Coordinates of C-alpha atoms and ligand atoms in Angstrom, one line a residue:
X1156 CA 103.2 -159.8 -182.3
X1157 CA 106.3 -157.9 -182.9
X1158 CA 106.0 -154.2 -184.1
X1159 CA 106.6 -153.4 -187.8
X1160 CA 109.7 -152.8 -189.2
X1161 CA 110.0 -149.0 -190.2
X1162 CA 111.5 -148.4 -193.8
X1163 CA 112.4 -145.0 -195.3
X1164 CA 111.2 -144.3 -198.8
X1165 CA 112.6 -141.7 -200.9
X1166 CA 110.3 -140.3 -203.2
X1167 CA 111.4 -140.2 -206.8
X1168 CA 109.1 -137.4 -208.0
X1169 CA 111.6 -135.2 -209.9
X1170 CA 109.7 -132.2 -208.5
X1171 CA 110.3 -133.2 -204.4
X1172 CA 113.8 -134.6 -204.3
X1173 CA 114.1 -133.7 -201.1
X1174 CA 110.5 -135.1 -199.8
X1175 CA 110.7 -138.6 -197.7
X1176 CA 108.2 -140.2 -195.5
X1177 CA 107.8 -143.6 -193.7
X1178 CA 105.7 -146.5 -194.1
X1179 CA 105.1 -149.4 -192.1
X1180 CA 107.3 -152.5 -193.3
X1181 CA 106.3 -153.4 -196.9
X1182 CA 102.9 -151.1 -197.1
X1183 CA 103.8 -150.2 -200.7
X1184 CA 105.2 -151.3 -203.9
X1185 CA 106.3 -149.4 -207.0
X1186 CA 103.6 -150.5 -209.6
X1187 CA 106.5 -149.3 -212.2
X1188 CA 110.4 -148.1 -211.8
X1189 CA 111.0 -144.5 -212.4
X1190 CA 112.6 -145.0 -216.1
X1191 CA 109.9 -146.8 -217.5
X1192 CA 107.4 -143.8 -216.3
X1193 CA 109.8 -141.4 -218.2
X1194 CA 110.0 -139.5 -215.0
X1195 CA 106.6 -139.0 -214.6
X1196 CA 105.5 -139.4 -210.7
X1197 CA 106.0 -143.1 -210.0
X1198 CA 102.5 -144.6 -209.1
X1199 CA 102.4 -146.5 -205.6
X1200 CA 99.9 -149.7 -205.2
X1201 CA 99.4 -150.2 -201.2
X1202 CA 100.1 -154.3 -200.1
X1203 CA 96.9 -155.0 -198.4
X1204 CA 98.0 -156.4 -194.9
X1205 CA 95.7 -159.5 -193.8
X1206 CA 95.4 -160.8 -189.8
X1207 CA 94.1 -164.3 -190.0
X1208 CA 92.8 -165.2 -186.7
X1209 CA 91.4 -168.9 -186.0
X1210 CA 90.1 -169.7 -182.6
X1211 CA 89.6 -172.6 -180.1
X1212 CA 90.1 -176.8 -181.7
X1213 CA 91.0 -175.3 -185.1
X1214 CA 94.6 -176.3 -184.3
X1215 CA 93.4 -180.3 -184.2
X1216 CA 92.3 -179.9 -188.1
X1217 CA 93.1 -182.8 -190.2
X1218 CA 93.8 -184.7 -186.9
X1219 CA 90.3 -185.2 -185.6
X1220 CA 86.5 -185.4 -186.7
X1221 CA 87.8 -185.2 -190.5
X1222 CA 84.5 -186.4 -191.7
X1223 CA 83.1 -182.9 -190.8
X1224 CA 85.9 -180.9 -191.1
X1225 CA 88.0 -182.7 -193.7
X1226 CA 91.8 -184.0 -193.8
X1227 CA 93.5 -180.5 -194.3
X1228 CA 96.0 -179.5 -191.5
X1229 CA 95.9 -175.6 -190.1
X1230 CA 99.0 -175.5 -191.3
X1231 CA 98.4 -176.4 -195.0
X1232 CA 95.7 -174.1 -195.5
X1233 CA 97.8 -171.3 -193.7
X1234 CA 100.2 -172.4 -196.5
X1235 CA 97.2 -172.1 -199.2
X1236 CA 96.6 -168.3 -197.9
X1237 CA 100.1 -167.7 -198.4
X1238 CA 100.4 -168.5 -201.8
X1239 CA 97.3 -167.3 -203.1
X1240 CA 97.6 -163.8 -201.0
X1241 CA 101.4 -163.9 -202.5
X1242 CA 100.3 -163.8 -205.9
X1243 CA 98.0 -160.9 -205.8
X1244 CA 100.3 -158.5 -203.5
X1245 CA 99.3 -159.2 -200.1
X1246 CA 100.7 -159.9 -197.3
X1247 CA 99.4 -162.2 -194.6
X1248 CA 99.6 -162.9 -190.9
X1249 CA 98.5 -166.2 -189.1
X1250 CA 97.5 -166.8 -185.8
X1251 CA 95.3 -169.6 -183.6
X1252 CA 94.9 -169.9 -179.9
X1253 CA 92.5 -171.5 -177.9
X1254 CA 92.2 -168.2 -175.8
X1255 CA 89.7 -165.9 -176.2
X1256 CA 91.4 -163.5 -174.3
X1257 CA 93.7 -164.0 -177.1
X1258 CA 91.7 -163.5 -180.1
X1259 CA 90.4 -159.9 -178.2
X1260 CA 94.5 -159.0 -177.3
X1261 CA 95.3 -159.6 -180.8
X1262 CA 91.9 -157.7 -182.3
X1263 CA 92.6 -154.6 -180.6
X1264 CA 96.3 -154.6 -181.4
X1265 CA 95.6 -154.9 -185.0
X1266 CA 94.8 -151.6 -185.9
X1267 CA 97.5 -149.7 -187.3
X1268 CA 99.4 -152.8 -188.4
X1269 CA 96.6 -154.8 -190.4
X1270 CA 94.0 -153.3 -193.2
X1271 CA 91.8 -156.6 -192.8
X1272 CA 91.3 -159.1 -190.5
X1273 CA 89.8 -162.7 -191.1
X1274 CA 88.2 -164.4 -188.3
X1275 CA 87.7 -167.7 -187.5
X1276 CA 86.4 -167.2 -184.4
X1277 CA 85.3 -171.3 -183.9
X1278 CA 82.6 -172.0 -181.1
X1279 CA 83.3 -168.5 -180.0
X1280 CA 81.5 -167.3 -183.1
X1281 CA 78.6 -168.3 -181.1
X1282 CA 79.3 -167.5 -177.5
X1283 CA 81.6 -164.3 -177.7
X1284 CA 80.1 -160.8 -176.9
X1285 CA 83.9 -160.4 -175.9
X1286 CA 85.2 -160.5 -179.6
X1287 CA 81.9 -158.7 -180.7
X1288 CA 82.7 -155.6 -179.2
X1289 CA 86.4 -156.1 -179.9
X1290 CA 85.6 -156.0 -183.4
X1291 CA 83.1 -152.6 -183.3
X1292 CA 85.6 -151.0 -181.0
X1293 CA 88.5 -151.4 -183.0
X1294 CA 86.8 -150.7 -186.5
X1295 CA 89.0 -152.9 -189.0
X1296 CA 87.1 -154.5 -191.3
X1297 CA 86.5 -158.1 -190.1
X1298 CA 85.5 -160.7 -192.1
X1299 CA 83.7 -163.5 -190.7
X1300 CA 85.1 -166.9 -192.0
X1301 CA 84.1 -170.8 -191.4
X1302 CA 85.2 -173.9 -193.2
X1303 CA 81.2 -175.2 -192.4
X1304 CA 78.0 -173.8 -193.5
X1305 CA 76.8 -173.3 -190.0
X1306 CA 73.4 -172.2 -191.2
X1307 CA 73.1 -176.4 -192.1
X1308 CA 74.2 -177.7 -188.9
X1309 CA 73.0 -177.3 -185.2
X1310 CA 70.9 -174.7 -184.0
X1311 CA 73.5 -173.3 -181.5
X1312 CA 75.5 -172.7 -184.5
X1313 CA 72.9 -170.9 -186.2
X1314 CA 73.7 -167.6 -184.6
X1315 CA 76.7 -166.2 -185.2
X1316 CA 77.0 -163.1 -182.3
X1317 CA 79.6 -161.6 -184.6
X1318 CA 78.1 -161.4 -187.6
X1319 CA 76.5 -158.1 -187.2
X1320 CA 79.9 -156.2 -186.6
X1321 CA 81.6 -158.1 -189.7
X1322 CA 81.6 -156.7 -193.7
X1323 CA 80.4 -160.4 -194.4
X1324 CA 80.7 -163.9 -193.6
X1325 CA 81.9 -167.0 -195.5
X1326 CA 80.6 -170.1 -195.0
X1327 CA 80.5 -173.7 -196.0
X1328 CA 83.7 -173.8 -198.8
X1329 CA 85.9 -175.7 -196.8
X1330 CA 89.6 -174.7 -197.0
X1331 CA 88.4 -172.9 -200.2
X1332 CA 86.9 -169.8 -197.3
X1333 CA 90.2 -169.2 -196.2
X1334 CA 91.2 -168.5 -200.0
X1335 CA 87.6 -166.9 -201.1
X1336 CA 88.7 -164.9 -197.7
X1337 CA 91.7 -163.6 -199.5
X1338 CA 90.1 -162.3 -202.2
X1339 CA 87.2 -160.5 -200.0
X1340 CA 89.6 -158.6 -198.1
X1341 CA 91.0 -157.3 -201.4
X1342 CA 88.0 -156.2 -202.4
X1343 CA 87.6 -153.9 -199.7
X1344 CA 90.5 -151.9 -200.7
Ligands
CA2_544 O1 83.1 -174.3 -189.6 C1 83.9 -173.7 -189.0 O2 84.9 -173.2 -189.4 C2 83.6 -173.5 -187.5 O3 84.1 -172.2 -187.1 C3 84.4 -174.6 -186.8 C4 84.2 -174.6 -185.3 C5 82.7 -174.7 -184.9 O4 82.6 -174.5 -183.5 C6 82.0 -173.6 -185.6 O5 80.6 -173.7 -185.3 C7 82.2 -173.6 -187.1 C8 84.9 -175.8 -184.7 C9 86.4 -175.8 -184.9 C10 86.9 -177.1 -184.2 O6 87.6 -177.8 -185.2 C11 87.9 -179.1 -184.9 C12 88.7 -179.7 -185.8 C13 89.0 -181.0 -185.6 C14 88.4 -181.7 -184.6 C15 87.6 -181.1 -183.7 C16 87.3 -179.8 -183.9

């Protein structure tokens, strides 16, 4: 992941000309310009900053097995996330690997650079004590995402090892957790 771009912002409070300060690349928008306030203090609205990870097989989505996990491509609900997060001001990352080294990596590197991150940790939802403690040590709020209700299927998948370091868990909307996911991070603001 490449480091933010840094922008300047100049305030536009009449009383602090002078005042400046940074923020990380598109962390805020003017809600309204500075004439329509009537020079009163412009109000900020923070873009909430979304890390969508999705672990091991997710890339083979649409591809294989779609009478469990249905027809959609990663890529076409990465698409969905993009338009729904778009129209309520946020701005999304998207990431999948089949590494859990990589899911911990990118975990850890989050802070600072994402409010929220959603995790589709796969079979590693069940397995990982790796990403579990990733999750408590880094302290973003994590919210646990899977296109099945794994409370239906297997036993193995029963357990989620992650679940207790997470805000919350969706489960079992198909594609539709991704977008639900959207709107849960959001929430936390
Ligand atoms: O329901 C989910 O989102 C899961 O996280 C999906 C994982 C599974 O291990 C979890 O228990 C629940 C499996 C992702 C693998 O996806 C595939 C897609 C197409 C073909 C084969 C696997």
């Amino acid at each position: 992941m490449g480091h933010p771009r840094i922008n300047r912002v100049q305030s536009l409070h009449s009383c602090d000309s002078l005042a400046s300060f940074y923020v990380t690349r598109l962390a805020c928008v003017f809600t309204k310009s500075h004439r329509q306030t009537g020079g009163q203090p412009t109000k900020l609205q923070e873009i909430m900053r979304i890390l969508f990870l999705n672990g091991p097989n997710l890339n083979l989505l649409g591809q294989r097995e779609p009478e469990v996990y249905g027809h959609t491509t990663l890529a076409e609900i990465e698409s969905k996330v993009r338009q729904h997060a778009s129209s309520r001001q946020a701005e999304v990352e998207f990431r999948q690997t089949n590494s859990e080294g990589d899911l911990v990596g990118w975990i850890q590197e989050a802070r600072g650079h994402f409010d929220v991150i959603v995790l589709n940790a796969a079979a590693y939802t069940h397995t990982s004590i790796a990403l579990r403690d990733a999750i408590a040590a880094v302290g973003l709020p994590t919210i646990e995402v899977h296109l099945s209700n794994i409370s239906a299927r297997e036993d193995f998948r029963h357990r989620s090892l992650i679940a207790p370091v997470c805000r919350g868990q969706i489960a079992g909307f198909g594609t539709e957790s991704y977008t639900l996911a959207v709107d849960a991070a959001i929430s936390l603001k």
